[in-house]
Amino acid sequence: MIEARKVSKIYKGKIHALQNINFSIKQGEFVYVIGASGAGKSTLLKLLYREEEQTSGRIKIGNTFVNRINHKQLYLLRRQLGIVMQNDLFLSKRTVFENVAVCVAAVSDANDNEVMVRTNDVLDVVGMLNKSDRKINELSIGQQKRVAIARAIVNYPAIVLADEPTANLDSKAALEIMKLFFKINSMGTTVIMATHDSTMVNTVRERVLELSSGELIRDEQGGGYTRYPDNKDVYIW
């Protein structure tokens, strides 16, 4: 589904953000991308959705080589992807419903009824259907993150990319948001998440890609946040 081969990213000043990265991810996997700040986690996600271009190597999603897509065709790639950023941008004067519905209208020719059904469906999935008429600035940070997730999945993407989605949340809200990502993954969607949440990684063991100074130093199925994780560093469900 996703294949990265000998991928490197060098910024101006010869800053090596990523160096010779290799991995393959199958459809339906849940993958944590971990590492210290500056390890290259966000850069890797940006390469996957072509916010940035790799300096060398190749990235393939499905049958598409990401670096070969011209800018006019980028929307075809991004239709396959749902993206949740650390700091989400919303239409502040619009309602929850409108913030999600606009994402359907932007990439499809769905009629008004289809837009309404799809929007309500995903708001129900993320637990925000009862707040669909609220303005974004009336919501808590955790509720806003739920809306961001709804936007990411409203077009039924094969892959969801999430960059530190719980970074600004308290532990209770973070746990609820993580449960949503596991729910989305259980529906068959591939989830790739950059995170610093050691407790969550240790609690729900999934595949771990660990970066250090731009290098992939660990690729482990069912791994913890570190090679020898603290068994006490877990959530009580």
Short mmCIF file of C-alpha atoms in Angstrom, two decimals:
data_model
loop_
_atom_site.label_atom_id
_atom_site.label_comp_id
_atom_site.label_asym_id
_atom_site.label_seq_id
_atom_site.Cartn_x
_atom_site.Cartn_y
_atom_site.Cartn_z
CA MET A 1 0.00 0.00 0.00
CA ILE A 2 2.77 2.44 1.03
CA GLU A 3 6.39 1.89 0.16
CA ALA A 4 9.38 4.12 0.93
CA ARG A 5 12.76 3.21 -0.54
CA LYS A 6 16.01 5.04 0.21
CA VAL A 7 14.11 8.24 1.02
CA SER A 8 16.14 11.25 2.09
CA LYS A 9 15.18 14.88 2.67
CA ILE A 10 17.84 17.58 2.84
CA TYR A 11 16.89 21.17 3.61
CA LYS A 12 18.92 24.27 2.83
CA GLY A 13 22.11 24.43 4.80
CA LYS A 14 22.65 20.70 4.27
CA ILE A 15 20.26 19.81 7.08
CA HIS A 16 19.47 16.11 6.78
CA ALA A 17 15.88 15.77 8.01
CA LEU A 18 15.61 12.17 6.76
CA GLN A 19 18.36 9.81 5.66
CA ASN A 20 17.90 6.65 3.60
CA ILE A 21 14.50 5.65 5.01
CA ASN A 22 13.03 2.27 4.00
CA PHE A 23 9.69 0.73 5.01
CA SER A 24 6.48 -0.79 3.64
CA ILE A 25 3.02 -0.44 5.19
CA LYS A 26 0.12 -2.70 4.31
CA GLN A 27 -3.49 -1.57 3.99
CA GLY A 28 -5.21 -1.63 7.37
CA GLU A 29 -2.10 -1.29 9.53
CA PHE A 30 -1.82 1.08 12.49
CA VAL A 31 1.67 2.57 12.68
CA TYR A 32 3.14 4.88 15.31
CA VAL A 33 5.99 7.14 14.18
CA ILE A 34 7.99 8.10 17.24
CA GLY A 35 11.19 9.93 18.13
CA ALA A 36 12.44 13.07 19.82
CA SER A 37 11.58 16.54 18.55
CA GLY A 38 13.50 17.12 15.33
CA ALA A 39 13.83 13.41 14.59
CA GLY A 40 12.00 13.77 11.27
CA LYS A 41 8.47 12.62 12.13
CA SER A 42 6.58 15.59 10.68
CA THR A 43 8.86 15.68 7.65
CA LEU A 44 8.05 12.06 6.90
CA LEU A 45 4.31 12.71 7.01
CA LYS A 46 4.71 15.78 4.80
CA LEU A 47 6.50 13.69 2.20
CA LEU A 48 3.65 11.18 2.21
CA TYR A 49 1.04 13.81 1.36
CA ARG A 50 3.45 15.83 -0.80
CA GLU A 51 3.56 18.96 1.29
CA GLU A 52 7.31 18.49 0.85
CA GLU A 53 9.25 16.58 -1.81
CA GLN A 54 11.99 14.10 -1.00
CA THR A 55 15.51 14.94 -2.10
CA SER A 56 16.17 11.37 -3.20
CA GLY A 57 14.58 7.95 -3.12
CA ARG A 58 10.98 7.06 -3.92
CA ILE A 59 7.62 6.90 -2.17
CA LYS A 60 4.83 4.84 -3.64
CA ILE A 61 1.21 4.92 -2.46
CA GLY A 62 -0.87 2.28 -4.16
CA ASN A 63 0.28 2.36 -7.77
CA THR A 64 1.33 6.01 -7.65
CA PHE A 65 4.87 7.32 -7.27
CA VAL A 66 4.30 10.40 -5.10
CA ASN A 67 7.24 12.41 -6.43
CA ARG A 68 6.03 12.03 -10.03
CA ILE A 69 2.67 13.70 -9.45
CA ASN A 70 2.48 17.22 -10.86
CA HIS A 71 0.85 19.95 -8.80
CA LYS A 72 -2.31 19.94 -10.89
CA GLN A 73 -2.87 16.28 -10.01
CA LEU A 74 -2.05 16.47 -6.31
CA TYR A 75 -5.74 16.44 -5.45
CA LEU A 76 -5.93 12.89 -6.83
CA LEU A 77 -3.37 11.75 -4.25
CA ARG A 78 -4.93 13.68 -1.40
CA ARG A 79 -8.35 12.21 -2.08
CA GLN A 80 -6.86 8.94 -0.85
CA LEU A 81 -5.61 10.60 2.35
CA GLY A 82 -7.16 12.04 5.48
CA ILE A 83 -4.86 14.46 7.28
CA VAL A 84 -5.06 15.54 10.94
CA MET A 85 -2.53 18.17 11.94
CA GLN A 86 -1.27 19.19 15.35
CA ASN A 87 -2.76 22.65 14.89
CA ASP A 88 -5.99 22.45 12.94
CA LEU A 89 -7.33 25.27 10.78
CA PHE A 90 -11.08 25.81 10.78
CA LEU A 91 -13.60 28.20 9.26
CA SER A 92 -14.10 30.01 12.54
CA LYS A 93 -17.40 31.66 11.60
CA ARG A 94 -18.94 28.41 10.35
CA THR A 95 -20.66 25.65 12.27
CA VAL A 96 -19.27 22.18 12.99
CA PHE A 97 -21.49 20.79 10.22
CA GLU A 98 -20.31 23.40 7.72
CA ASN A 99 -16.64 22.82 8.54
CA VAL A 100 -17.02 19.14 7.68
CA ALA A 101 -19.47 19.47 4.79
CA VAL A 102 -17.18 21.85 2.90
CA CYS A 103 -14.60 19.04 2.68
CA VAL A 104 -17.11 16.84 0.85
CA ALA A 105 -18.10 19.58 -1.58
CA ALA A 106 -14.46 20.44 -2.28
CA VAL A 107 -13.51 17.04 -3.69
CA SER A 108 -16.71 15.50 -5.06
CA ASP A 109 -19.81 16.25 -7.07
CA ALA A 110 -22.11 14.99 -4.30
CA ASN A 111 -25.54 16.61 -4.20
CA ASP A 112 -26.84 18.42 -1.12
CA ASN A 113 -28.52 15.33 0.30
CA GLU A 114 -25.37 13.21 -0.11
CA VAL A 115 -23.29 15.92 1.56
CA MET A 116 -25.71 16.02 4.49
CA VAL A 117 -25.78 12.24 4.92
CA ARG A 118 -22.00 11.82 4.73
CA THR A 119 -21.36 14.73 7.06
CA ASN A 120 -23.85 13.52 9.66
CA ASP A 121 -22.47 9.99 9.41
CA VAL A 122 -18.91 11.00 10.29
CA LEU A 123 -20.05 13.43 12.98
CA ASP A 124 -21.86 10.50 14.53
CA VAL A 125 -18.70 8.36 14.32
CA VAL A 126 -16.66 10.98 16.21
CA GLY A 127 -19.40 11.77 18.71
CA MET A 128 -20.14 15.32 17.53
CA LEU A 129 -23.52 14.92 15.83
CA ASN A 130 -25.30 16.58 18.74
CA LYS A 131 -23.06 19.64 18.36
CA SER A 132 -23.31 19.99 14.59
CA ASP A 133 -24.87 23.47 14.82
CA ARG A 134 -22.24 24.86 17.20
CA LYS A 135 -19.60 27.33 16.05
CA ILE A 136 -16.02 26.09 16.22
CA ASN A 137 -15.02 28.70 18.81
CA GLU A 138 -17.73 27.35 21.13
CA LEU A 139 -15.99 23.99 21.40
CA SER A 140 -13.27 22.67 23.68
CA ILE A 141 -9.91 21.78 22.17
CA GLY A 142 -10.78 18.11 22.42
CA GLN A 143 -14.08 18.66 20.62
CA GLN A 144 -12.32 20.63 17.91
CA LYS A 145 -9.95 17.70 17.40
CA ARG A 146 -12.97 15.43 16.91
CA VAL A 147 -14.18 17.78 14.17
CA ALA A 148 -10.73 17.67 12.57
CA ILE A 149 -10.91 13.88 12.54
CA ALA A 150 -14.39 14.00 11.02
CA ARG A 151 -13.04 16.19 8.21
CA ALA A 152 -10.19 13.76 7.65
CA ILE A 153 -12.46 10.73 7.20
CA VAL A 154 -15.52 12.27 5.53
CA ASN A 155 -14.31 11.31 2.04
CA TYR A 156 -13.57 7.72 3.10
CA PRO A 157 -9.78 7.84 2.63
CA ALA A 158 -7.73 4.66 2.51
CA ILE A 159 -5.08 6.27 4.73
CA VAL A 160 -5.23 8.70 7.65
CA LEU A 161 -2.07 10.64 8.55
CA ALA A 162 -2.04 12.25 11.99
CA ASP A 163 0.72 14.54 13.26
CA GLU A 164 0.77 14.73 17.08
CA PRO A 165 -3.05 14.76 17.31
CA THR A 166 -3.09 14.65 21.13
CA ALA A 167 -0.27 17.12 21.78
CA ASN A 168 -2.47 19.93 23.15
CA LEU A 169 -4.94 17.76 25.06
CA ASP A 170 -5.19 16.66 28.67
CA SER A 171 -4.81 12.94 29.36
CA LYS A 172 -8.56 12.23 29.44
CA ALA A 173 -9.23 14.00 26.14
CA ALA A 174 -6.13 12.42 24.58
CA LEU A 175 -7.35 8.96 25.51
CA GLU A 176 -10.75 9.58 23.92
CA ILE A 177 -9.15 10.89 20.72
CA MET A 178 -6.87 7.86 20.52
CA LYS A 179 -9.87 5.55 20.89
CA LEU A 180 -11.33 7.27 17.83
CA PHE A 181 -8.23 6.53 15.78
CA PHE A 182 -8.34 2.88 16.82
CA LYS A 183 -12.02 2.80 15.84
CA ILE A 184 -11.20 4.26 12.41
CA ASN A 185 -8.43 1.71 11.99
CA SER A 186 -10.81 -1.12 12.90
CA MET A 187 -12.91 -0.09 9.88
CA GLY A 188 -9.99 -0.99 7.58
CA THR A 189 -8.35 2.44 7.27
CA THR A 190 -4.57 2.60 7.48
CA VAL A 191 -3.50 4.99 10.27
CA ILE A 192 -0.01 6.49 10.46
CA MET A 193 0.46 8.64 13.54
CA ALA A 194 3.41 10.71 14.69
CA THR A 195 3.23 10.92 18.48
CA HIS A 196 5.10 11.71 21.69
CA ASP A 197 2.49 9.89 23.79
CA SER A 198 4.65 7.15 25.31
CA THR A 199 1.81 5.98 27.55
CA MET A 200 -0.52 5.31 24.61
CA VAL A 201 2.16 3.57 22.58
CA ASN A 202 2.92 1.34 25.57
CA THR A 203 -0.77 0.68 26.28
CA VAL A 204 -1.95 -0.26 22.79
CA ARG A 205 0.94 -2.03 21.14
CA GLU A 206 1.01 -1.55 17.39
CA ARG A 207 3.79 -1.28 14.84
CA VAL A 208 6.42 1.32 15.73
CA LEU A 209 8.72 3.23 13.38
CA GLU A 210 11.30 5.05 15.49
CA LEU A 211 13.31 7.91 14.02
CA SER A 212 16.47 9.43 15.45
CA SER A 213 18.28 12.33 13.77
CA GLY A 214 16.51 11.52 10.51
CA GLU A 215 17.37 7.83 10.52
CA LEU A 216 14.97 4.93 10.96
CA ILE A 217 16.47 3.05 13.90
CA ARG A 218 13.60 0.69 14.76
CA ASP A 219 10.72 -0.96 12.91
CA GLU A 220 8.94 -3.22 15.38
CA GLN A 221 5.57 -4.95 15.37
CA GLY A 222 3.80 -4.58 18.71
CA GLY A 223 6.56 -2.36 20.01
CA GLY A 224 6.61 0.01 22.95
CA TYR A 225 7.72 3.63 23.04
CA THR A 226 11.26 2.49 23.78
CA ARG A 227 12.95 -0.81 23.12
CA TYR A 228 12.52 -1.68 26.81
CA PRO A 229 9.37 0.24 27.85
CA ASP A 230 8.27 0.91 31.43
CA ASN A 231 5.41 -1.50 32.18
CA LYS A 232 3.98 1.08 34.60
CA ASP A 233 3.70 3.67 31.82
CA VAL A 234 0.26 2.56 30.60
CA TYR A 235 -3.31 3.83 30.68
CA ILE A 236 -5.92 2.05 32.77
CA TRP A 237 -8.84 1.50 30.36
#
